Coordinates of C-alpha atoms and ligand atoms in Angstrom, one line a residue:
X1 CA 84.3 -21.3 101.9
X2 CA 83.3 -22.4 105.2
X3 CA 85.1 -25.6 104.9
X4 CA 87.9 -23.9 104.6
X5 CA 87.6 -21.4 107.5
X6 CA 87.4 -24.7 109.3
X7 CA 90.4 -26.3 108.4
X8 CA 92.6 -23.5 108.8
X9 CA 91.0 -22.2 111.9
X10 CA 91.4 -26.6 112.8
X11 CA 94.7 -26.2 112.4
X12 CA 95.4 -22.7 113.8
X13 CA 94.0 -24.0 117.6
X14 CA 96.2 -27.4 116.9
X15 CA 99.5 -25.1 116.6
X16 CA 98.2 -22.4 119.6
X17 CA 96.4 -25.3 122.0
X18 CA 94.5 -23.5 125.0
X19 CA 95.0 -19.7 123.4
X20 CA 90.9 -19.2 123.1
X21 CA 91.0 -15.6 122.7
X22 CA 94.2 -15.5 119.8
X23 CA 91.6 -18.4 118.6
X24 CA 88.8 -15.7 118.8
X25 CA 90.9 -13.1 117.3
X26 CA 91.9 -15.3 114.2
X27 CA 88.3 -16.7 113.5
X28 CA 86.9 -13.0 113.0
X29 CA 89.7 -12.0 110.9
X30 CA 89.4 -15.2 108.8
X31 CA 86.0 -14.7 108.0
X32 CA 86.4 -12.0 106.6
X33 CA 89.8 -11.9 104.7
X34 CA 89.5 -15.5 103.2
X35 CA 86.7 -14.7 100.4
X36 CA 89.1 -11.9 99.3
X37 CA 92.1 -14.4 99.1
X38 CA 90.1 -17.2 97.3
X39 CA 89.6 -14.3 94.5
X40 CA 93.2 -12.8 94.7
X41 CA 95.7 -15.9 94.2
X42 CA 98.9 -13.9 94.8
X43 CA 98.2 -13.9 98.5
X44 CA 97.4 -17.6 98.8
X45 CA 100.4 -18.8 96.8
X46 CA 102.5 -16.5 99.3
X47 CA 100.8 -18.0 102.3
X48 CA 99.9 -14.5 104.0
X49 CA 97.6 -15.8 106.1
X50 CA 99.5 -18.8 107.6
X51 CA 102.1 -16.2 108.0
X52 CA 100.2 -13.1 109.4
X53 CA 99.1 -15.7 112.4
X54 CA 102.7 -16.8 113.5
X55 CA 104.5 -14.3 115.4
X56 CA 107.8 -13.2 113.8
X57 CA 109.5 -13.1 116.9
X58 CA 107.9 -14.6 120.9
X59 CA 109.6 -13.2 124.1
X60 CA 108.8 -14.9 127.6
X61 CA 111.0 -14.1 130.7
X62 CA 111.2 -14.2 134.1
X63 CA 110.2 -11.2 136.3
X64 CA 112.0 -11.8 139.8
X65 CA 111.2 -8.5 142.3
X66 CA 111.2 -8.2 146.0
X67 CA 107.9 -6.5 147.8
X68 CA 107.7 -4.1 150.6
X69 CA 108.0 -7.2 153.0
X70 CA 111.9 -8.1 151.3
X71 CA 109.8 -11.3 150.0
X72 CA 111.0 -12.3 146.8
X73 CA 108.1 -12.5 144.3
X74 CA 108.2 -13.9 140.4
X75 CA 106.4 -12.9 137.4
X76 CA 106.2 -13.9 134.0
X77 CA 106.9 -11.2 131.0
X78 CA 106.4 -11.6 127.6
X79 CA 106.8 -9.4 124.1
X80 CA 105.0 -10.7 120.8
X81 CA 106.8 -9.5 118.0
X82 CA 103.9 -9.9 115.9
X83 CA 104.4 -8.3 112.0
X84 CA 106.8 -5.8 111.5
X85 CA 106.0 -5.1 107.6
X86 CA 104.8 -1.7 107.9
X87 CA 107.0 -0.5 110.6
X88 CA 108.5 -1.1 113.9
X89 CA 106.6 -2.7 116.4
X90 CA 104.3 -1.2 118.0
X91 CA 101.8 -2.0 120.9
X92 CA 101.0 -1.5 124.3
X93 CA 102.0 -4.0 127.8
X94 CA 99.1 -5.1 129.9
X95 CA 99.9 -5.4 133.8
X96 CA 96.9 -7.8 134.9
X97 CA 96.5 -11.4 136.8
X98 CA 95.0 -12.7 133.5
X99 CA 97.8 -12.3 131.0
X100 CA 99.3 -14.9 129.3
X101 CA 100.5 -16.4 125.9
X102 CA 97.0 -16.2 124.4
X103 CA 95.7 -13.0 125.3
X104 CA 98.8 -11.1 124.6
X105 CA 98.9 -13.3 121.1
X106 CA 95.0 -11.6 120.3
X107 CA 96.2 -8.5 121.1
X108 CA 99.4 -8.3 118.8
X109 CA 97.3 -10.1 116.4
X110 CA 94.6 -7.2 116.5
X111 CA 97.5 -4.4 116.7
X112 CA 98.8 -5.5 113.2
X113 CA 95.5 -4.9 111.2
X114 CA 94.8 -1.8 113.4
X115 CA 98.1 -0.1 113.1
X116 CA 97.6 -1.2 109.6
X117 CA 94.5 1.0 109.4
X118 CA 96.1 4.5 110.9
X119 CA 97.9 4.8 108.2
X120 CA 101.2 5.1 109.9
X121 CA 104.3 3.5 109.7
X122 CA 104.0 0.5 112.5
X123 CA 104.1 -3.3 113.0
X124 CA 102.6 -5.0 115.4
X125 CA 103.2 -6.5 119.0
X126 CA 101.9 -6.4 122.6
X127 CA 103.0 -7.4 125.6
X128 CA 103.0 -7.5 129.7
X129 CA 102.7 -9.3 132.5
X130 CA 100.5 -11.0 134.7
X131 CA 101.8 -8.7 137.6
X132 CA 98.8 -7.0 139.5
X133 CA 99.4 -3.5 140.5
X134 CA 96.3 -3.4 142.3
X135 CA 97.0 -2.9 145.9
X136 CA 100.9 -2.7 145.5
X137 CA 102.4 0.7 147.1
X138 CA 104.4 2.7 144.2
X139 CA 107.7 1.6 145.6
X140 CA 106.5 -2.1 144.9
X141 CA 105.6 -1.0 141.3
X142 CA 108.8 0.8 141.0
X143 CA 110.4 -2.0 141.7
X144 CA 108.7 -4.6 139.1
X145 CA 108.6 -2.2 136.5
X146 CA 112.6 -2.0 137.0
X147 CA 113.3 -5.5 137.0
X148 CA 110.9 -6.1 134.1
X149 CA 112.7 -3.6 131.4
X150 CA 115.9 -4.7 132.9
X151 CA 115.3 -8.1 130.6
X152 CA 112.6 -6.3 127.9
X153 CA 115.2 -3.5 127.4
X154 CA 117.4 -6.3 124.8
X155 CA 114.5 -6.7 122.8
X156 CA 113.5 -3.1 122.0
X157 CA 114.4 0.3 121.3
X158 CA 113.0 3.4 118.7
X159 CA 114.0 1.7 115.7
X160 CA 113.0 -1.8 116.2
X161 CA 110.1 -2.0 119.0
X162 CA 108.1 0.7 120.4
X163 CA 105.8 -0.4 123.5
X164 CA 102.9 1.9 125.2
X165 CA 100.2 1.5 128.3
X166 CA 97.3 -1.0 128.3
X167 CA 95.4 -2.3 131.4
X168 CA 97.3 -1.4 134.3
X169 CA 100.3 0.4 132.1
X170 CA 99.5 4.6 133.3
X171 CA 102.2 7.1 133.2
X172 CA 102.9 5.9 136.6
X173 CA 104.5 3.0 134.9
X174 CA 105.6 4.5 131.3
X175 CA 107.7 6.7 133.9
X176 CA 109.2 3.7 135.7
X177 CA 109.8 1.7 132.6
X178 CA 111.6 4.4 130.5
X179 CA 113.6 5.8 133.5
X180 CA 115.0 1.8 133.9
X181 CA 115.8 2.1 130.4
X182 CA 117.7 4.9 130.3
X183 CA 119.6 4.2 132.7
X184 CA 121.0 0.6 131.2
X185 CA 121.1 2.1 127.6
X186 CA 122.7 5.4 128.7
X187 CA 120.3 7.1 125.5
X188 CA 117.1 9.2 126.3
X189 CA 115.0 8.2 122.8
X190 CA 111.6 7.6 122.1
X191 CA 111.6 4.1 122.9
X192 CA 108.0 4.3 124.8
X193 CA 105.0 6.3 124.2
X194 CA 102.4 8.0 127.0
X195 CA 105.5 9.4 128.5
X196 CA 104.9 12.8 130.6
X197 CA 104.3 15.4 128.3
X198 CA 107.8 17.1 130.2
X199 CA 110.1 14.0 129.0
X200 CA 108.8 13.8 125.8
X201 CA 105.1 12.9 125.6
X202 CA 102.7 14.0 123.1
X203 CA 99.9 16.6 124.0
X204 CA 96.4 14.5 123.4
X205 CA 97.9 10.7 124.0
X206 CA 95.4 10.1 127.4
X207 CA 92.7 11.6 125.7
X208 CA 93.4 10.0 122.2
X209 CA 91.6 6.9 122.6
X210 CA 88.5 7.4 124.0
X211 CA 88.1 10.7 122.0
X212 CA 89.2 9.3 119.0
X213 CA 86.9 6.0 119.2
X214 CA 83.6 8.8 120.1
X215 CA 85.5 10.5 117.0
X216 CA 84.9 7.1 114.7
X217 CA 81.2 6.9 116.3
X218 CA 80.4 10.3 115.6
X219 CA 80.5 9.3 112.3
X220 CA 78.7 6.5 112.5
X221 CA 76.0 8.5 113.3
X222 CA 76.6 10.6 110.5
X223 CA 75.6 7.6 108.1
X224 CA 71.8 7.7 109.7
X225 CA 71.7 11.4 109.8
X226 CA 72.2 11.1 113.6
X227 CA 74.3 13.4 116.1
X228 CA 75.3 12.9 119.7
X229 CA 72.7 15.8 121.0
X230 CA 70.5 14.1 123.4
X231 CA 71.7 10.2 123.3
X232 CA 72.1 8.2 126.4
X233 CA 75.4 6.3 126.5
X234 CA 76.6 3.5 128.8
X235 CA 80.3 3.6 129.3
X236 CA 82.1 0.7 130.9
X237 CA 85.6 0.8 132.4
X238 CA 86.6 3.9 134.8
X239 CA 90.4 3.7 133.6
X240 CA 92.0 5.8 130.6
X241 CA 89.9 4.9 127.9
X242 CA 86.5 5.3 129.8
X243 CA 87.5 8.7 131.6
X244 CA 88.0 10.6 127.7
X245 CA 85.4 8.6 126.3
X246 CA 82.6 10.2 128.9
X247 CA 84.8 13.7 128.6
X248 CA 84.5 13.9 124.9
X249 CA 80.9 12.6 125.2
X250 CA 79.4 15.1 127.2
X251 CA 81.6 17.8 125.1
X252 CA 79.5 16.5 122.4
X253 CA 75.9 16.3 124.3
X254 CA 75.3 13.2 124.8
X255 CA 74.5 11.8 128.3
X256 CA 77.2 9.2 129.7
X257 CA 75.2 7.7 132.5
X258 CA 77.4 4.6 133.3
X259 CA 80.8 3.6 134.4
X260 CA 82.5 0.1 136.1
X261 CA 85.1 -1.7 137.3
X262 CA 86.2 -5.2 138.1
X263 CA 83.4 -5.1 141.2
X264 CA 80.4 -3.6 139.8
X265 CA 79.2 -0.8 137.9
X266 CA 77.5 2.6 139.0
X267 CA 74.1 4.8 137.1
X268 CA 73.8 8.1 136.9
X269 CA 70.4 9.2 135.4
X270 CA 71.1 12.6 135.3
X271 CA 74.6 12.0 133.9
X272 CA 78.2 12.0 134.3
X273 CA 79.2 15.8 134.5
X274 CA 82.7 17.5 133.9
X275 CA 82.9 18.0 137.9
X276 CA 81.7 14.4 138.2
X277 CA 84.0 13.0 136.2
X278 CA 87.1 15.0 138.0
X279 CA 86.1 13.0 140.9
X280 CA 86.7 10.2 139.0
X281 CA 89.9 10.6 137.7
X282 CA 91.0 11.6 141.2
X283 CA 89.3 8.2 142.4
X284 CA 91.2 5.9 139.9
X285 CA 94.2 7.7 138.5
X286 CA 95.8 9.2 142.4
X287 CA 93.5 7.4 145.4
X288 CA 93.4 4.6 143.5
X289 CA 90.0 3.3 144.6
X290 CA 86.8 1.4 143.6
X291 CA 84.1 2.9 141.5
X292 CA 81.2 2.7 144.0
X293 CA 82.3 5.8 146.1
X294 CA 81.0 7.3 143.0
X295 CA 77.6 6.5 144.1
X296 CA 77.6 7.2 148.1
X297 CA 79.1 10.6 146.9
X298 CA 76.5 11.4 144.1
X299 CA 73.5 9.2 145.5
X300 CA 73.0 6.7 142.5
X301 CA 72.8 3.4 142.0
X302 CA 75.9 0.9 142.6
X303 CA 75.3 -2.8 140.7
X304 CA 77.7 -5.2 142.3
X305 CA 79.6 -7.8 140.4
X306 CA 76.9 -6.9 136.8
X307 CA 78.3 -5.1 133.5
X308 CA 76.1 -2.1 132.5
X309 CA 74.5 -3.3 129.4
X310 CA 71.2 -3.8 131.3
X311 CA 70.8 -0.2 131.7
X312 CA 68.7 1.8 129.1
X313 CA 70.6 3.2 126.3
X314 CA 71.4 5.2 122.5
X315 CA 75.0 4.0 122.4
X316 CA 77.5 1.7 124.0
X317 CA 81.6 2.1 124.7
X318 CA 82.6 -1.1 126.2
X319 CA 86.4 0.3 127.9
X320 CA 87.2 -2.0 130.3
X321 CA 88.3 -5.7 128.5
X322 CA 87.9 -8.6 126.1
X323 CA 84.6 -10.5 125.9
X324 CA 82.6 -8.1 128.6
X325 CA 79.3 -7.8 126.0
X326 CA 78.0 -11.5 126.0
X327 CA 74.9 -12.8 123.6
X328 CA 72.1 -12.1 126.4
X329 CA 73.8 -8.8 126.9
X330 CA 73.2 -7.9 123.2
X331 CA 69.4 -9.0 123.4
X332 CA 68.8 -6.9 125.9
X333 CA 70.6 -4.0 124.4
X334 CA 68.9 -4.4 121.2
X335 CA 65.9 -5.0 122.9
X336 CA 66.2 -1.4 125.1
X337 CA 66.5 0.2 121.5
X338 CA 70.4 0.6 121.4
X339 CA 71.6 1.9 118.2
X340 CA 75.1 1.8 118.4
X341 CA 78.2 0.3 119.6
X342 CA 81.5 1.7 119.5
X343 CA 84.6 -0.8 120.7
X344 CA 87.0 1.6 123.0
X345 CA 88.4 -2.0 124.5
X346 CA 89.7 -4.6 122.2
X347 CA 87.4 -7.2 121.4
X348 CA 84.6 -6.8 124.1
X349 CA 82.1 -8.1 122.3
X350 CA 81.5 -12.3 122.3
X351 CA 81.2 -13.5 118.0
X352 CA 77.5 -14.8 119.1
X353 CA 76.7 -11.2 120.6
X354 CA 78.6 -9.9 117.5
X355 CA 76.0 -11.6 115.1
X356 CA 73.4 -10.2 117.4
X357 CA 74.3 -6.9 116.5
X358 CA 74.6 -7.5 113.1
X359 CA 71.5 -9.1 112.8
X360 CA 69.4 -6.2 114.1
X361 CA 71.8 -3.9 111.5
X362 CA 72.6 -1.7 114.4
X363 CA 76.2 0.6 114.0
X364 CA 78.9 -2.0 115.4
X365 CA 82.3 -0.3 115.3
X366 CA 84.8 -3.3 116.1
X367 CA 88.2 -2.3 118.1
X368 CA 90.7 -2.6 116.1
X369 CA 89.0 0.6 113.6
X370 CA 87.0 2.5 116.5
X371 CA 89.8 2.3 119.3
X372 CA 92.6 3.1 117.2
X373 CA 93.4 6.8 118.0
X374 CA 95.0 5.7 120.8
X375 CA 98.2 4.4 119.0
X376 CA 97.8 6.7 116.2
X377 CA 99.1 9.1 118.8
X378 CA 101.5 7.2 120.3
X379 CA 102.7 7.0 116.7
X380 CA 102.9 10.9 116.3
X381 CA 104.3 10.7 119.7
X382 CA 107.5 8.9 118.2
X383 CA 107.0 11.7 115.5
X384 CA 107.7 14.3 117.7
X385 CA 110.6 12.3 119.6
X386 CA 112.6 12.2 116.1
X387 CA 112.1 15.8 115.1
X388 CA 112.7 16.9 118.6
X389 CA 109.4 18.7 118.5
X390 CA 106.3 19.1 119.8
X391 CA 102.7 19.4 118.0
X392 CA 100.1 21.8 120.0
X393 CA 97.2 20.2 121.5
X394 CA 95.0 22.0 118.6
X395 CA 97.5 20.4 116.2
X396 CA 97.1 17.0 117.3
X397 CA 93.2 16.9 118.1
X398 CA 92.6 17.8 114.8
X399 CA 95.4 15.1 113.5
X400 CA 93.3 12.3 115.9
X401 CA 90.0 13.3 114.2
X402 CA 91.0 13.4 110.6
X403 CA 92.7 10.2 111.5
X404 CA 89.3 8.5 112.7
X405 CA 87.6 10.0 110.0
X406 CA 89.9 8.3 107.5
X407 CA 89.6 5.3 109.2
X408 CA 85.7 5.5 109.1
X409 CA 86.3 5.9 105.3
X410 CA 88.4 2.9 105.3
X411 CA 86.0 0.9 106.9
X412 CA 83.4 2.1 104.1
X413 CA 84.9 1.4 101.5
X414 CA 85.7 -2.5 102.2
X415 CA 82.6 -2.7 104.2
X416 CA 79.6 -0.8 102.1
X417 CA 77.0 -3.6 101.5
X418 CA 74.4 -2.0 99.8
X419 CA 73.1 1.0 102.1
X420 CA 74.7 -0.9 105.3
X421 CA 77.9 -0.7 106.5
X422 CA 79.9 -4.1 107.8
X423 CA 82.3 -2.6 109.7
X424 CA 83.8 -5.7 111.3
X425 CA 84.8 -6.9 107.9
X426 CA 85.5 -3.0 106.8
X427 CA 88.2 -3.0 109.5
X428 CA 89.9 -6.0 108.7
X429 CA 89.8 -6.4 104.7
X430 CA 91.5 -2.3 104.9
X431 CA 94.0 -3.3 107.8
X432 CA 95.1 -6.1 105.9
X433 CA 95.4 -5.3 102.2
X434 CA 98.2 -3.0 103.5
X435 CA 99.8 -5.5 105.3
X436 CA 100.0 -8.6 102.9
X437 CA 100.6 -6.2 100.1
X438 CA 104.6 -4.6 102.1
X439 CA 104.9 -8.8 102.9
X440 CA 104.2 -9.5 99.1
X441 CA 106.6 -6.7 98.4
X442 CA 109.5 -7.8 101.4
X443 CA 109.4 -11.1 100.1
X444 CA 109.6 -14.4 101.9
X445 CA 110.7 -13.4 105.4
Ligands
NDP1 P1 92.9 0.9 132.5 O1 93.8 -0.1 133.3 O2 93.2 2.3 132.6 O3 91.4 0.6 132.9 C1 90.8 -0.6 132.8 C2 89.4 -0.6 133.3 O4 88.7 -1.7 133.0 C3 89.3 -0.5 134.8 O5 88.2 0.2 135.2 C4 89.3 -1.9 135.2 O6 88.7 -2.1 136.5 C5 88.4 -2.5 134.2 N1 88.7 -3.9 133.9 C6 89.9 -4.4 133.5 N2 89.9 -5.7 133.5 C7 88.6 -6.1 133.9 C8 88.0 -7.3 134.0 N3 88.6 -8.5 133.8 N4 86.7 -7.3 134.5 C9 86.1 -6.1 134.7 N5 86.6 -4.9 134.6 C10 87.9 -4.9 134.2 O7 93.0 0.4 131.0 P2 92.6 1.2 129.7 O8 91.5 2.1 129.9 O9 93.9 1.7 129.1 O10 92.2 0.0 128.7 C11 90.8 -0.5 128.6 C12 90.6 -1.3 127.4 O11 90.9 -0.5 126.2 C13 91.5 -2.5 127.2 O12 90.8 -3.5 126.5 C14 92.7 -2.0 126.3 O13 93.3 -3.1 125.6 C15 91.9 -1.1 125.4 N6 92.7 -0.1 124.7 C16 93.4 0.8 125.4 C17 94.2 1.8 124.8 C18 94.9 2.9 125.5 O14 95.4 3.8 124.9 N7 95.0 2.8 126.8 C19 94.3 1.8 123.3 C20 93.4 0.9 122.7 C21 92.6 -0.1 123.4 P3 89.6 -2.5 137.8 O15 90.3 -1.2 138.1 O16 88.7 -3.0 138.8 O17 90.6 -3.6 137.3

């Protein structure tokens, strides 16, 4: 078996040379899927899994814009078409100096199995830009956001391609995008979700990620007879998913006592209130600004250019980006007595750290199952845009958790292994048995 996770995974980096994190992405999926292949020959003589890596469709374009200055500035855009078997494409676009080819390929990649495992009808794709909207006035992001549906806008639309936010994609954007697109289609559809809840958004989309992935680790907890009452949790990330994930936590007593960004992260012993958390949001969704004002405003403890995971802890949301939780991270957290880790960002955690985890048979909730409630809504979001309708914000919280839920069972019932629970290879085996099966059924396309 592990011979031949090597020569496919040999082969894999051959075709996609320099993508390490699609690489990363792959590997974990391989590991777990190609067992259930060896025993199930329909899906090897079909080739799923040399087709389930390779795109079904790559866009890259040029992004030409002009800043405040009248200087001409160029970006680079891109849309991975990834698997479109269970639906239209669906995914979010990342706005951030680090994007390229293989970190939007990882992404899409992780999209599939994960749209997969909502149950809903949706492929898989990703895209964005490595255009940072950090420090750029709004007329500046106006600007690139126009030119960049100006060329995306071919390549999509409610039937065929359904993008979302990511890192650096708010409403701010969503608005910008969508108004760029109506305006060169001449047709107001649902052809992007986390619009404004006036122009057709969905009650519950900001919230829907972080609540839903606290959701999925509620009932992790649940398997150990645990509850949130009392637990310490470090949060990083201050953006969308970080903000509901501390919202919903303290709804459900726990203690969130961390939070980050790109420059440090900040403590909060006596944890991160409703009225602290307002400050936030303020901070980071209208000023703007850096997380350590949090500190000089509540007098606690700012760590520059450190992750949290060296703080004391219960639980762990990792919300800010790939690869953040690295092997000495997990030693220490196991170490401090962590008991659980819940994925809000996709693919935090390093494989070595992984195994770490794993090792000490603490609850590891992988992305692609625990962060999913975020695009589950986005895909009751294009719900509501065909029905002309909208759901109440009852309707939907309750649709996001028995979503989770059902994803938690998923993840049980290809995971159980004995009285543990793998829920890396819970995640993937239920994402893709749905997805080579509508291949299997489409035929060879
Ligand atoms: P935001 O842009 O709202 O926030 C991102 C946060 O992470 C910011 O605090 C940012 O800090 C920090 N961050 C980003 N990149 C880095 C980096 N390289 N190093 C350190 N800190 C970093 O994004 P979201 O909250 O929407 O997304 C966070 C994660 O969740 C991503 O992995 C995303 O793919 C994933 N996700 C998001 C979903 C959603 O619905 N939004 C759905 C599912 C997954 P700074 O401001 O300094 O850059």
């Amino acid at each position: 078996m592990q011979k031949k996770i090597k020569d496919f995974m040999t082969e894999l980096v051959k075709k996609n040379p320099g993508e390490t994190e699609f690489h990363q992405a792959v590997q974990e999926v391989v590991e777990s899927v190609m067992p259930f292949i060896e025993k199930n020959p329909k899906y090897q003589e079909a080739k799923i899994l040399d087709r389930i890596v390779e795109p079904e469709r790559v866009i890259m374009f040029r992004v030409p814009w002009q800043d405040d200055k009248g200087e001409v500035q160029v970006n680079r855009g891109f849309r991975i078409e990834m698997n479109s078997a269970l639906g239209p494409y669906k995914g979010g676009l990342r706005l951030h100096p680090s994007v390229y080819l293989g970190i939007l390929k990882f992404l899409a990649f992780e999209q599939v199995f994960k749209n997969s495992l909502t149950t809903l009808p949706m492929g898989g794709g990703k895209g964005g830009s490595d255009f940072d909207p950090k420090g750029k006035s709004d007329n500046e992001v106006m600007r690139f956001c126009q030119s960049f549906m100006t060329e995306l806008q071919r390549h999509i639309g409610p039937d065929t391609d359904v993008p979302a936010g990511d890192i650096g994609v708010g409403g701010r954007e969503i608005g910008f995008m969508f108004g760029q697109y109506k305006r060169l289609r001449n047709e107001f559809t649902g052809v992007l979700t986390g619009k404004a809840l006036s122009w057709g958004g969905s009650l519950i989309r900001s919230e829907a990620t972080g609540y839903g992935c606290v959701y999925f680790a509620e009932e992790m907890l649940k398997t150990r007879g645990e509850s949130f009452k009392g637990k310490v949790c470090a949060v990083s990330g201050s953006g969308n998913v970080a903000q509901y994930t501390v919202e919903k936590l303290f709804q459900l007593g726990a203690k969130p006592v961390t939070l980050s960004d790109s420059n440090g992260y900040i403590h909060d012993p006596d944890g991160i209130s409703e009225q602290k958390l307002e400050f936030v949001m303020e901070l980071k969704n209208v000023k703007r600004g850096r997380i350590k004002e949090y500190a000089a405003k509540y007098n606690c403890k700012y760590v520059e250019g450190r992750w949290p995971w060296e703080v004391k802890c219960d639980c762990v949301f990792p919300s800010a980006t790939q690869n953040e939780i690295h092997e000495s991270d997990a030693e220490q957290l196991v170490k401090n007595g962590c008991m659980l880790v819940a994925e809000g960002a996709n693919m935090p955690t390093l494989p070595e750290a992984i195994k770490i985890f794993q090792q000490a048979k603490i609850l590891y909730g992988p992305g692609k199952a625990s962060n999913a409630g975020g695009v589950a809504i986005s895909g009751l979001e294009m719900s509501q845009n065909s029905l002309r309708l909208s759901w109440s914000r009852e309707e939907m919280d309750e649709r996001l958790h028995d979503i989770m839920v059902k994803i938690h069972d998923t993840c049980v019932k290809y995971g159980k292994d004995g009285k543990h629970i793998d829920y890396v290879k819970g995640a993937n085996l239920g994402g893709f048995v749905k997805v080579a099966d509508a291949m299997l059924d489409q035929g060879l396309v």
